């Protein structure tokens, strides 16, 4: 019973402390944070009506505050800030499943209308100008807000507007394609496909390759590991700007290197320091007081008034100091010696792959070198005083480490292939339209000279075109 009472008191104290924090936050206008603390309180006392009502009040005040912040930002002309507050409002309203009063419903409708007007400018204007990719980027950025049911109609209208803009732009771009511009035609093909429109697929450009093959092996890999390595690198190549499914030329990559795991074991003698409490005899002085009796005469008056003398016993005190032996303890440093095996393991990998992709340049080469060394002791000794317990080292498995290195090589391979393409086809100071489209195949931002050429036809969408070639 006493234990139950103690637990109840502790819970009550904790609740009181949390509620005090929540009320303090509410006084500072931090209603969302205060409501979150009440969530914790209600998890502890789910049937406390006072807590439930207090939380409902905080949530209402929080929603009113968030919507008010959105309205103020909108009046100040900051539509992005207003929609950030509106998104927070809608997220919390959905999470809390809150019903709004008439005033908040009216304010929400005003904010939805304000959002519609802003998105008509942000998304609708570039869409109407034929910049569908630019409009789509803004639409994607606003998806968290548009996903709420209150903005479903706006979302549908914006999506339709962007899609129609893309379809119209596709028809316009198809008319600019020529047979001697395979890269531009490839860009138009991808652009139209993005909007679910047809455009003829061009013949494969001469710079592009089909699936790669591999020659050579990495020493230390078994057949399955070698096949996995080649498959990963093939995947990276086929996601690069150098690859086209219809490419007739097949690059032959050299692949060589070594993977080895070295292990060692040898006996060692280890020392564990510990402290022993050792007894010893010491002496300490003690003092005692001794009372010694003695006889003395004293005068007194008897019953008849006569003065007489008599003998009495009195005491005198003496202090006596003496020494006694005592047992004390001192800490003496000791060392505990024991035998163990020192185990060590080291993984080493070195891989290099090379091929000529651009005859005007040297070979494309990617390399990976890495190692991992680990060591530990193995023994079955127990010595509590020296904190010595049986040990077994746990080393990284060779297969797991190799898997991570192969993935790292794939990522580096992919990144360097894109960079090699940029260096080959994006560095010319002056570019034709087909050359600018070829540069965009790298799937990353194009240099300014390519952007200018593409902008003449694509306008603001020129900066978005590389995304059509980006690896998934």
Short mmCIF file of C-alpha atoms in Angstrom, two decimals:
data_model
loop_
_atom_site.label_atom_id
_atom_site.label_comp_id
_atom_site.label_asym_id
_atom_site.label_seq_id
_atom_site.Cartn_x
_atom_site.Cartn_y
_atom_site.Cartn_z
CA UNK A 1 0.00 0.00 0.00
CA UNK A 2 2.79 2.39 0.91
CA UNK A 3 4.59 1.60 -2.33
CA UNK A 4 1.44 2.28 -4.37
CA UNK A 5 0.98 5.61 -2.60
CA UNK A 6 4.60 6.57 -3.36
CA UNK A 7 4.17 5.76 -7.04
CA UNK A 8 0.97 7.80 -7.18
CA UNK A 9 2.70 10.76 -5.56
CA UNK A 10 5.57 10.58 -8.06
CA UNK A 11 3.17 10.51 -11.00
CA UNK A 12 1.25 13.44 -9.55
CA UNK A 13 4.46 15.45 -9.09
CA UNK A 14 5.54 14.71 -12.66
CA UNK A 15 2.14 15.74 -14.03
CA UNK A 16 2.19 18.92 -12.00
CA UNK A 17 5.64 19.81 -13.33
CA UNK A 18 4.64 19.10 -16.94
CA UNK A 19 1.44 21.07 -16.62
CA UNK A 20 3.34 24.00 -15.18
CA UNK A 21 5.64 23.95 -18.22
CA UNK A 22 2.67 23.77 -20.57
CA UNK A 23 0.89 26.66 -18.89
CA UNK A 24 4.10 28.70 -18.98
CA UNK A 25 4.43 28.08 -22.73
CA UNK A 26 0.81 29.05 -23.26
CA UNK A 27 1.37 32.34 -21.43
CA UNK A 28 4.18 33.04 -23.92
CA UNK A 29 1.86 32.37 -26.86
CA UNK A 30 3.45 29.01 -27.70
CA UNK A 31 0.16 27.15 -27.97
CA UNK A 32 1.30 24.35 -30.28
CA UNK A 33 4.13 23.42 -27.93
CA UNK A 34 1.85 23.64 -24.89
CA UNK A 35 -0.72 21.38 -26.55
CA UNK A 36 2.00 18.83 -27.25
CA UNK A 37 2.82 18.66 -23.53
CA UNK A 38 -0.85 18.13 -22.76
CA UNK A 39 -0.72 15.17 -25.15
CA UNK A 40 1.87 13.63 -22.84
CA UNK A 41 -0.26 14.40 -19.77
CA UNK A 42 -3.32 12.79 -21.31
CA UNK A 43 -1.37 9.68 -22.23
CA UNK A 44 -0.76 9.31 -18.49
CA UNK A 45 -4.35 10.18 -17.50
CA UNK A 46 -6.52 9.48 -20.56
CA UNK A 47 -9.84 10.02 -18.75
CA UNK A 48 -9.06 13.28 -16.99
CA UNK A 49 -11.76 15.63 -18.31
CA UNK A 50 -9.99 18.73 -17.04
CA UNK A 51 -6.88 17.86 -19.06
CA UNK A 52 -8.93 17.02 -22.16
CA UNK A 53 -10.76 20.35 -22.04
CA UNK A 54 -7.55 22.29 -21.43
CA UNK A 55 -5.89 20.60 -24.42
CA UNK A 56 -8.89 21.32 -26.65
CA UNK A 57 -8.70 24.99 -25.70
CA UNK A 58 -4.95 25.11 -26.44
CA UNK A 59 -5.46 23.47 -29.82
CA UNK A 60 -8.15 25.98 -30.75
CA UNK A 61 -5.92 28.87 -29.75
CA UNK A 62 -2.99 27.33 -31.64
CA UNK A 63 -5.01 26.99 -34.86
CA UNK A 64 -6.30 30.55 -34.53
CA UNK A 65 -2.73 31.78 -34.04
CA UNK A 66 -1.35 29.88 -37.04
CA UNK A 67 -4.10 31.13 -39.33
CA UNK A 68 -3.64 34.67 -38.03
CA UNK A 69 0.08 34.47 -38.81
CA UNK A 70 -0.74 33.33 -42.34
CA UNK A 71 -3.16 36.23 -42.82
CA UNK A 72 -0.66 38.78 -41.54
CA UNK A 73 2.08 37.49 -43.87
CA UNK A 74 -0.36 37.60 -46.80
CA UNK A 75 -1.29 41.21 -46.04
CA UNK A 76 2.41 42.08 -45.95
CA UNK A 77 2.80 40.62 -49.43
CA UNK A 78 4.84 37.59 -48.37
CA UNK A 79 2.88 34.78 -50.01
CA UNK A 80 5.54 32.11 -49.38
CA UNK A 81 5.58 32.85 -45.66
CA UNK A 82 1.79 32.90 -45.58
CA UNK A 83 1.62 29.46 -47.18
CA UNK A 84 4.22 28.09 -44.78
CA UNK A 85 1.94 29.12 -41.89
CA UNK A 86 -1.10 27.77 -43.73
CA UNK A 87 0.63 24.42 -44.18
CA UNK A 88 1.36 24.24 -40.45
CA UNK A 89 -2.27 25.10 -39.74
CA UNK A 90 -3.58 22.38 -42.04
CA UNK A 91 -1.10 19.80 -40.76
CA UNK A 92 -2.14 20.39 -37.16
CA UNK A 93 -5.83 20.56 -37.97
CA UNK A 94 -5.59 17.19 -39.73
CA UNK A 95 -3.50 15.61 -36.97
CA UNK A 96 -5.87 16.89 -34.28
CA UNK A 97 -9.06 16.29 -36.32
CA UNK A 98 -10.26 19.67 -35.10
CA UNK A 99 -13.55 21.32 -36.00
CA UNK A 100 -13.37 25.02 -36.79
CA UNK A 101 -15.73 27.71 -35.60
CA UNK A 102 -17.36 30.07 -38.07
CA UNK A 103 -14.65 32.71 -37.76
CA UNK A 104 -11.82 30.31 -38.48
CA UNK A 105 -13.73 28.73 -41.38
CA UNK A 106 -14.10 32.18 -42.94
CA UNK A 107 -10.41 32.99 -42.41
CA UNK A 108 -9.45 29.66 -43.92
CA UNK A 109 -11.49 30.34 -47.05
CA UNK A 110 -9.74 33.69 -47.41
CA UNK A 111 -6.34 32.02 -47.13
CA UNK A 112 -7.28 29.35 -49.67
CA UNK A 113 -8.36 32.12 -52.08
CA UNK A 114 -5.08 33.96 -51.45
CA UNK A 115 -3.17 30.76 -52.16
CA UNK A 116 -5.09 30.28 -55.41
CA UNK A 117 -4.17 33.78 -56.56
CA UNK A 118 -0.52 33.27 -55.67
CA UNK A 119 -0.29 29.90 -57.42
CA UNK A 120 -1.90 31.36 -60.52
CA UNK A 121 1.08 33.70 -60.67
CA UNK A 122 3.72 31.23 -59.48
CA UNK A 123 2.60 28.22 -61.55
CA UNK A 124 -0.03 29.51 -63.97
CA UNK A 125 2.02 32.33 -65.48
CA UNK A 126 5.04 30.20 -66.54
CA UNK A 127 2.65 27.45 -67.70
CA UNK A 128 0.79 29.90 -69.93
CA UNK A 129 4.14 31.15 -71.27
CA UNK A 130 5.06 27.61 -72.33
CA UNK A 131 7.53 27.01 -69.50
CA UNK A 132 5.92 23.79 -68.32
CA UNK A 133 8.99 22.33 -66.57
CA UNK A 134 9.46 25.52 -64.56
CA UNK A 135 5.78 25.51 -63.59
CA UNK A 136 6.01 21.83 -62.69
CA UNK A 137 8.95 22.45 -60.38
CA UNK A 138 6.92 25.04 -58.46
CA UNK A 139 3.94 22.68 -58.42
CA UNK A 140 6.07 19.90 -56.91
CA UNK A 141 7.42 22.28 -54.29
CA UNK A 142 3.84 23.13 -53.26
CA UNK A 143 2.68 19.50 -53.12
CA UNK A 144 2.72 19.24 -49.29
CA UNK A 145 0.26 22.13 -49.16
CA UNK A 146 -1.85 21.06 -52.15
CA UNK A 147 -2.18 17.53 -50.76
CA UNK A 148 -4.68 18.80 -48.17
CA UNK A 149 -8.32 18.33 -49.13
CA UNK A 150 -9.05 22.03 -48.64
CA UNK A 151 -6.86 22.77 -51.69
CA UNK A 152 -7.84 19.76 -53.81
CA UNK A 153 -9.56 21.89 -56.47
CA UNK A 154 -6.58 24.22 -56.73
CA UNK A 155 -4.25 21.22 -57.02
CA UNK A 156 -6.35 19.72 -59.82
CA UNK A 157 -6.48 23.03 -61.70
CA UNK A 158 -2.74 23.59 -61.42
CA UNK A 159 -1.92 20.04 -62.52
CA UNK A 160 -4.18 20.37 -65.54
CA UNK A 161 -2.68 23.74 -66.43
CA UNK A 162 0.88 22.39 -66.23
CA UNK A 163 0.05 19.26 -68.22
CA UNK A 164 -1.63 21.24 -71.01
CA UNK A 165 1.33 23.60 -71.10
CA UNK A 166 3.68 20.63 -71.48
CA UNK A 167 1.59 19.11 -74.27
CA UNK A 168 1.42 22.43 -76.13
CA UNK A 169 5.17 22.97 -75.74
CA UNK A 170 5.81 19.46 -76.99
CA UNK A 171 3.92 20.21 -80.21
CA UNK A 172 5.93 23.38 -80.65
CA UNK A 173 9.27 21.66 -80.01
CA UNK A 174 8.52 18.81 -82.41
CA UNK A 175 8.42 21.38 -85.22
CA UNK A 176 11.97 22.53 -84.43
CA UNK A 177 13.50 19.04 -84.79
CA UNK A 178 15.70 18.27 -87.76
CA UNK A 179 17.24 15.02 -88.92
CA UNK A 180 20.78 16.32 -88.42
CA UNK A 181 20.20 17.15 -84.75
CA UNK A 182 20.03 13.76 -82.96
CA UNK A 183 20.69 15.15 -79.49
CA UNK A 184 18.09 17.88 -79.82
CA UNK A 185 15.61 15.30 -81.14
CA UNK A 186 16.43 13.09 -78.14
CA UNK A 187 15.73 16.03 -75.83
CA UNK A 188 12.39 16.66 -77.57
CA UNK A 189 11.58 12.93 -77.36
CA UNK A 190 12.20 12.94 -73.59
CA UNK A 191 10.37 16.26 -73.14
CA UNK A 192 7.26 15.00 -74.90
CA UNK A 193 7.41 11.66 -73.14
CA UNK A 194 7.47 13.51 -69.83
CA UNK A 195 4.06 14.97 -70.72
CA UNK A 196 2.73 11.69 -72.16
CA UNK A 197 2.93 13.01 -75.71
CA UNK A 198 4.39 11.30 -78.74
CA UNK A 199 7.59 12.35 -80.46
CA UNK A 200 9.62 10.15 -82.76
CA UNK A 201 12.67 8.58 -81.17
CA UNK A 202 15.80 9.63 -83.06
CA UNK A 203 18.55 7.34 -84.22
CA UNK A 204 21.29 6.79 -81.70
CA UNK A 205 23.93 9.50 -81.79
CA UNK A 206 27.47 8.35 -82.67
CA UNK A 207 28.84 9.40 -79.28
CA UNK A 208 26.66 6.88 -77.48
CA UNK A 209 27.39 3.27 -76.60
CA UNK A 210 25.44 0.11 -76.03
CA UNK A 211 25.85 -2.21 -73.04
CA UNK A 212 29.44 -2.55 -71.80
CA UNK A 213 31.52 -5.69 -71.48
CA UNK A 214 34.35 -6.41 -69.10
CA UNK A 215 37.78 -7.90 -69.42
CA UNK A 216 40.01 -8.91 -66.56
CA UNK A 217 39.28 -9.96 -63.01
CA UNK A 218 39.76 -8.72 -59.49
CA UNK A 219 41.98 -11.16 -57.67
CA UNK A 220 40.40 -12.55 -54.53
CA UNK A 221 36.79 -12.37 -55.72
CA UNK A 222 34.85 -15.52 -56.40
CA UNK A 223 32.66 -15.84 -59.49
CA UNK A 224 29.55 -14.50 -57.78
CA UNK A 225 31.39 -11.48 -56.35
CA UNK A 226 33.02 -10.74 -59.72
CA UNK A 227 29.62 -10.95 -61.43
CA UNK A 228 28.07 -8.66 -58.83
CA UNK A 229 30.83 -6.07 -59.30
CA UNK A 230 30.40 -6.11 -63.08
CA UNK A 231 26.60 -5.88 -62.73
CA UNK A 232 26.84 -2.84 -60.45
CA UNK A 233 29.21 -1.04 -62.80
CA UNK A 234 27.08 -1.98 -65.80
CA UNK A 235 24.07 -0.50 -64.02
CA UNK A 236 26.01 2.71 -63.43
CA UNK A 237 27.12 2.91 -67.06
CA UNK A 238 23.63 2.30 -68.40
CA UNK A 239 22.36 5.17 -66.23
CA UNK A 240 25.05 7.50 -67.55
CA UNK A 241 24.91 9.97 -70.46
CA UNK A 242 27.20 7.68 -72.48
CA UNK A 243 24.61 4.92 -72.86
CA UNK A 244 21.79 4.41 -75.32
CA UNK A 245 19.89 1.13 -75.70
CA UNK A 246 20.43 1.21 -79.44
CA UNK A 247 24.12 2.03 -79.32
CA UNK A 248 26.07 -0.14 -81.75
CA UNK A 249 29.49 0.34 -80.23
CA UNK A 250 30.07 -1.62 -77.05
CA UNK A 251 32.77 -0.31 -74.75
CA UNK A 252 35.11 -2.92 -73.32
CA UNK A 253 36.14 -1.90 -69.82
CA UNK A 254 39.27 -3.30 -68.30
CA UNK A 255 38.74 -4.40 -64.75
CA UNK A 256 41.56 -5.39 -62.47
CA UNK A 257 42.56 -5.25 -58.86
CA UNK A 258 42.81 -7.27 -55.72
CA UNK A 259 40.73 -8.02 -52.69
CA UNK A 260 42.32 -9.74 -49.73
CA UNK A 261 41.53 -10.37 -46.11
CA UNK A 262 44.52 -10.98 -43.84
CA UNK A 263 44.17 -12.51 -40.41
CA UNK A 264 46.74 -12.98 -37.68
CA UNK A 265 46.80 -14.56 -34.22
CA UNK A 266 49.58 -14.68 -31.65
CA UNK A 267 49.76 -15.12 -27.87
CA UNK A 268 50.33 -12.07 -25.70
CA UNK A 269 50.69 -11.40 -22.00
CA UNK A 270 48.38 -8.71 -20.68
CA UNK A 271 48.48 -6.79 -17.45
CA UNK A 272 45.48 -5.44 -15.60
CA UNK A 273 46.13 -2.94 -12.81
CA UNK A 274 44.14 -3.35 -9.64
CA UNK A 275 44.31 -2.14 -6.05
CA UNK A 276 44.54 -4.34 -2.97
CA UNK A 277 43.48 -3.12 0.44
CA UNK A 278 46.29 -4.36 2.74
CA UNK A 279 45.99 -4.37 6.58
CA UNK A 280 48.79 -3.09 8.80
CA UNK A 281 49.26 -2.38 12.52
CA UNK A 282 49.53 1.16 13.68
CA UNK A 283 49.52 2.77 17.13
CA UNK A 284 47.38 5.55 18.29
CA UNK A 285 47.46 7.53 21.53
CA UNK A 286 44.48 7.50 23.81
CA UNK A 287 43.81 9.54 26.92
CA UNK A 288 41.88 8.51 30.03
CA UNK A 289 41.06 10.28 33.27
CA UNK A 290 41.75 8.43 36.56
CA UNK A 291 40.23 9.44 39.91
CA UNK A 292 42.37 8.55 42.96
CA UNK A 293 40.82 8.67 46.46
CA UNK A 294 42.46 10.30 49.49
CA UNK A 295 41.41 11.12 53.06
CA UNK A 296 41.04 14.64 54.43
CA UNK A 297 39.59 16.34 57.50
CA UNK A 298 36.74 18.75 57.28
CA UNK A 299 34.86 20.78 59.84
CA UNK A 300 31.18 20.52 60.42
CA UNK A 301 28.60 21.74 63.00
CA UNK A 302 26.72 19.13 64.93
CA UNK A 303 23.15 19.31 66.08
CA UNK A 304 24.11 21.17 69.22
CA UNK A 305 25.90 23.85 67.34
CA UNK A 306 29.39 22.69 68.17
CA UNK A 307 32.13 22.74 65.59
CA UNK A 308 33.83 19.44 65.12
CA UNK A 309 36.19 17.76 62.59
CA UNK A 310 35.85 14.48 60.78
CA UNK A 311 37.65 12.43 58.12
CA UNK A 312 36.16 12.21 54.62
CA UNK A 313 37.22 10.57 51.35
CA UNK A 314 37.92 12.87 48.45
CA UNK A 315 39.13 12.26 44.89
CA UNK A 316 41.80 13.77 42.73
CA UNK A 317 41.78 13.47 38.93
CA UNK A 318 44.80 12.52 36.83
CA UNK A 319 45.05 12.40 33.01
CA UNK A 320 46.78 9.32 31.64
CA UNK A 321 48.00 8.96 28.06
CA UNK A 322 48.82 5.57 26.62
CA UNK A 323 49.38 3.92 23.21
CA UNK A 324 47.32 1.05 21.76
CA UNK A 325 47.77 -1.00 18.56
CA UNK A 326 45.08 -0.60 15.83
CA UNK A 327 44.56 -2.24 12.45
CA UNK A 328 44.47 0.08 9.46
CA UNK A 329 44.30 -0.48 5.66
CA UNK A 330 46.19 1.05 2.80
CA UNK A 331 45.67 0.70 -0.97
CA UNK A 332 48.56 -1.04 -2.64
CA UNK A 333 48.75 -1.00 -6.45
CA UNK A 334 49.01 -4.48 -7.92
CA UNK A 335 49.08 -5.93 -11.40
CA UNK A 336 47.35 -9.03 -12.63
CA UNK A 337 49.04 -10.79 -15.48
CA UNK A 338 47.21 -13.16 -17.77
CA UNK A 339 47.57 -14.71 -21.20
CA UNK A 340 45.42 -14.04 -24.27
CA UNK A 341 45.43 -14.30 -28.04
CA UNK A 342 45.75 -11.07 -29.99
CA UNK A 343 43.59 -11.43 -33.10
CA UNK A 344 43.81 -9.03 -36.01
CA UNK A 345 42.04 -8.74 -39.33
CA UNK A 346 42.62 -6.43 -42.28
CA UNK A 347 40.55 -6.06 -45.45
CA UNK A 348 42.27 -4.49 -48.47
CA UNK A 349 40.67 -3.67 -51.80
CA UNK A 350 42.09 -2.00 -54.89
CA UNK A 351 40.07 -1.86 -58.10
CA UNK A 352 40.70 0.01 -61.33
CA UNK A 353 38.59 0.17 -64.47
CA UNK A 354 39.47 1.94 -67.69
CA UNK A 355 38.13 2.49 -71.21
CA UNK A 356 38.35 5.05 -74.01
CA UNK A 357 34.96 6.74 -74.43
CA UNK A 358 36.04 9.87 -76.29
CA UNK A 359 38.73 9.25 -78.91
CA UNK A 360 39.83 12.88 -78.60
CA UNK A 361 40.79 12.33 -74.98
CA UNK A 362 42.70 9.92 -72.83
CA UNK A 363 41.10 6.88 -71.22
CA UNK A 364 38.34 7.24 -68.69
CA UNK A 365 39.61 5.65 -65.48
CA UNK A 366 38.04 5.09 -62.11
CA UNK A 367 39.84 3.63 -59.13
CA UNK A 368 39.02 2.59 -55.62
CA UNK A 369 41.47 1.84 -52.83
CA UNK A 370 40.51 1.26 -49.25
CA UNK A 371 41.32 -0.84 -46.24
CA UNK A 372 39.96 -1.67 -42.81
CA UNK A 373 42.13 -2.92 -39.96
CA UNK A 374 40.69 -4.30 -36.73
CA UNK A 375 42.19 -6.07 -33.74
CA UNK A 376 41.17 -7.43 -30.35
CA UNK A 377 42.01 -9.94 -27.63
CA UNK A 378 40.49 -13.33 -27.00
CA UNK A 379 40.64 -15.08 -23.62
CA UNK A 380 38.51 -16.83 -20.99
CA UNK A 381 40.08 -15.25 -17.91
CA UNK A 382 37.98 -13.74 -15.15
CA UNK A 383 39.47 -11.49 -12.48
CA UNK A 384 36.85 -9.24 -11.00
CA UNK A 385 39.21 -6.98 -9.06
CA UNK A 386 41.03 -6.00 -12.24
CA UNK A 387 37.83 -5.76 -14.34
CA UNK A 388 39.02 -8.68 -16.45
CA UNK A 389 36.30 -10.69 -18.16
CA UNK A 390 36.29 -13.19 -21.04
CA UNK A 391 36.57 -11.46 -24.41
CA UNK A 392 35.76 -12.33 -28.00
CA UNK A 393 36.44 -9.67 -30.65
CA UNK A 394 33.75 -9.11 -33.28
CA UNK A 395 35.22 -8.17 -36.64
CA UNK A 396 33.52 -6.83 -39.77
CA UNK A 397 32.60 -9.64 -42.12
CA UNK A 398 34.54 -9.61 -45.36
CA UNK A 399 31.38 -9.98 -47.45
CA UNK A 400 29.63 -7.03 -45.79
CA UNK A 401 32.66 -4.77 -46.10
CA UNK A 402 33.18 -5.73 -49.74
CA UNK A 403 29.51 -5.04 -50.50
CA UNK A 404 29.86 -1.50 -49.11
CA UNK A 405 33.02 -0.91 -51.18
CA UNK A 406 31.39 -2.16 -54.37
CA UNK A 407 28.51 0.27 -53.81
CA UNK A 408 30.98 3.09 -53.18
CA UNK A 409 32.74 2.22 -56.44
CA UNK A 410 29.41 2.27 -58.29
CA UNK A 411 28.59 5.73 -56.97
CA UNK A 412 32.05 7.05 -57.90
CA UNK A 413 31.82 5.37 -61.31
CA UNK A 414 28.46 7.02 -62.01
CA UNK A 415 29.60 10.45 -60.84
CA UNK A 416 32.83 10.37 -62.85
CA UNK A 417 31.06 9.18 -66.02
CA UNK A 418 28.82 12.27 -65.87
CA UNK A 419 31.83 14.51 -65.25
CA UNK A 420 33.72 12.88 -68.14
CA UNK A 421 30.75 13.66 -70.41
CA UNK A 422 30.69 17.28 -69.28
CA UNK A 423 34.41 17.65 -69.90
CA UNK A 424 34.02 16.14 -73.37
CA UNK A 425 30.90 17.96 -74.56
CA UNK A 426 30.21 21.00 -72.40
CA UNK A 427 33.50 22.87 -72.40
CA UNK A 428 33.32 24.43 -75.89
CA UNK A 429 32.86 28.22 -75.61
CA UNK A 430 30.31 28.31 -78.45
CA UNK A 431 27.65 25.64 -78.89
CA UNK A 432 25.01 24.85 -81.48
CA UNK A 433 21.51 23.83 -80.39
CA UNK A 434 22.34 20.14 -80.89
CA UNK A 435 25.60 20.52 -78.96
CA UNK A 436 23.79 22.27 -76.10
CA UNK A 437 21.26 19.42 -75.99
CA UNK A 438 24.13 16.94 -75.99
CA UNK A 439 25.69 18.76 -73.02
CA UNK A 440 22.38 18.48 -71.11
CA UNK A 441 22.60 14.67 -71.25
CA UNK A 442 24.92 14.84 -68.22
CA UNK A 443 21.80 15.31 -66.11
CA UNK A 444 23.26 18.17 -64.08
CA UNK A 445 23.19 21.95 -64.44
CA UNK A 446 24.58 23.00 -67.80
CA UNK A 447 27.20 25.75 -68.16
CA UNK A 448 26.11 29.24 -69.12
CA UNK A 449 26.95 28.90 -72.82
CA UNK A 450 24.68 25.86 -73.15
CA UNK A 451 21.93 27.47 -71.08
CA UNK A 452 21.86 30.51 -73.36
CA UNK A 453 21.43 28.42 -76.49
CA UNK A 454 18.67 26.30 -74.94
CA UNK A 455 16.94 29.40 -73.55
CA UNK A 456 16.42 30.75 -77.07
CA UNK A 457 13.85 27.98 -77.61
CA UNK A 458 12.94 26.74 -74.13
CA UNK A 459 13.02 30.01 -72.23
CA UNK A 460 13.00 29.51 -68.46
CA UNK A 461 12.71 25.74 -68.95
CA UNK A 462 16.32 25.60 -70.17
CA UNK A 463 17.56 25.24 -66.58
CA UNK A 464 15.16 22.35 -65.97
CA UNK A 465 16.06 20.29 -69.06
CA UNK A 466 18.92 18.29 -67.44
CA UNK A 467 16.35 16.71 -65.13
CA UNK A 468 14.94 14.91 -68.19
CA UNK A 469 18.25 13.02 -68.43
CA UNK A 470 18.98 12.63 -64.72
CA UNK A 471 19.38 9.09 -63.41
CA UNK A 472 16.41 7.87 -61.37
#
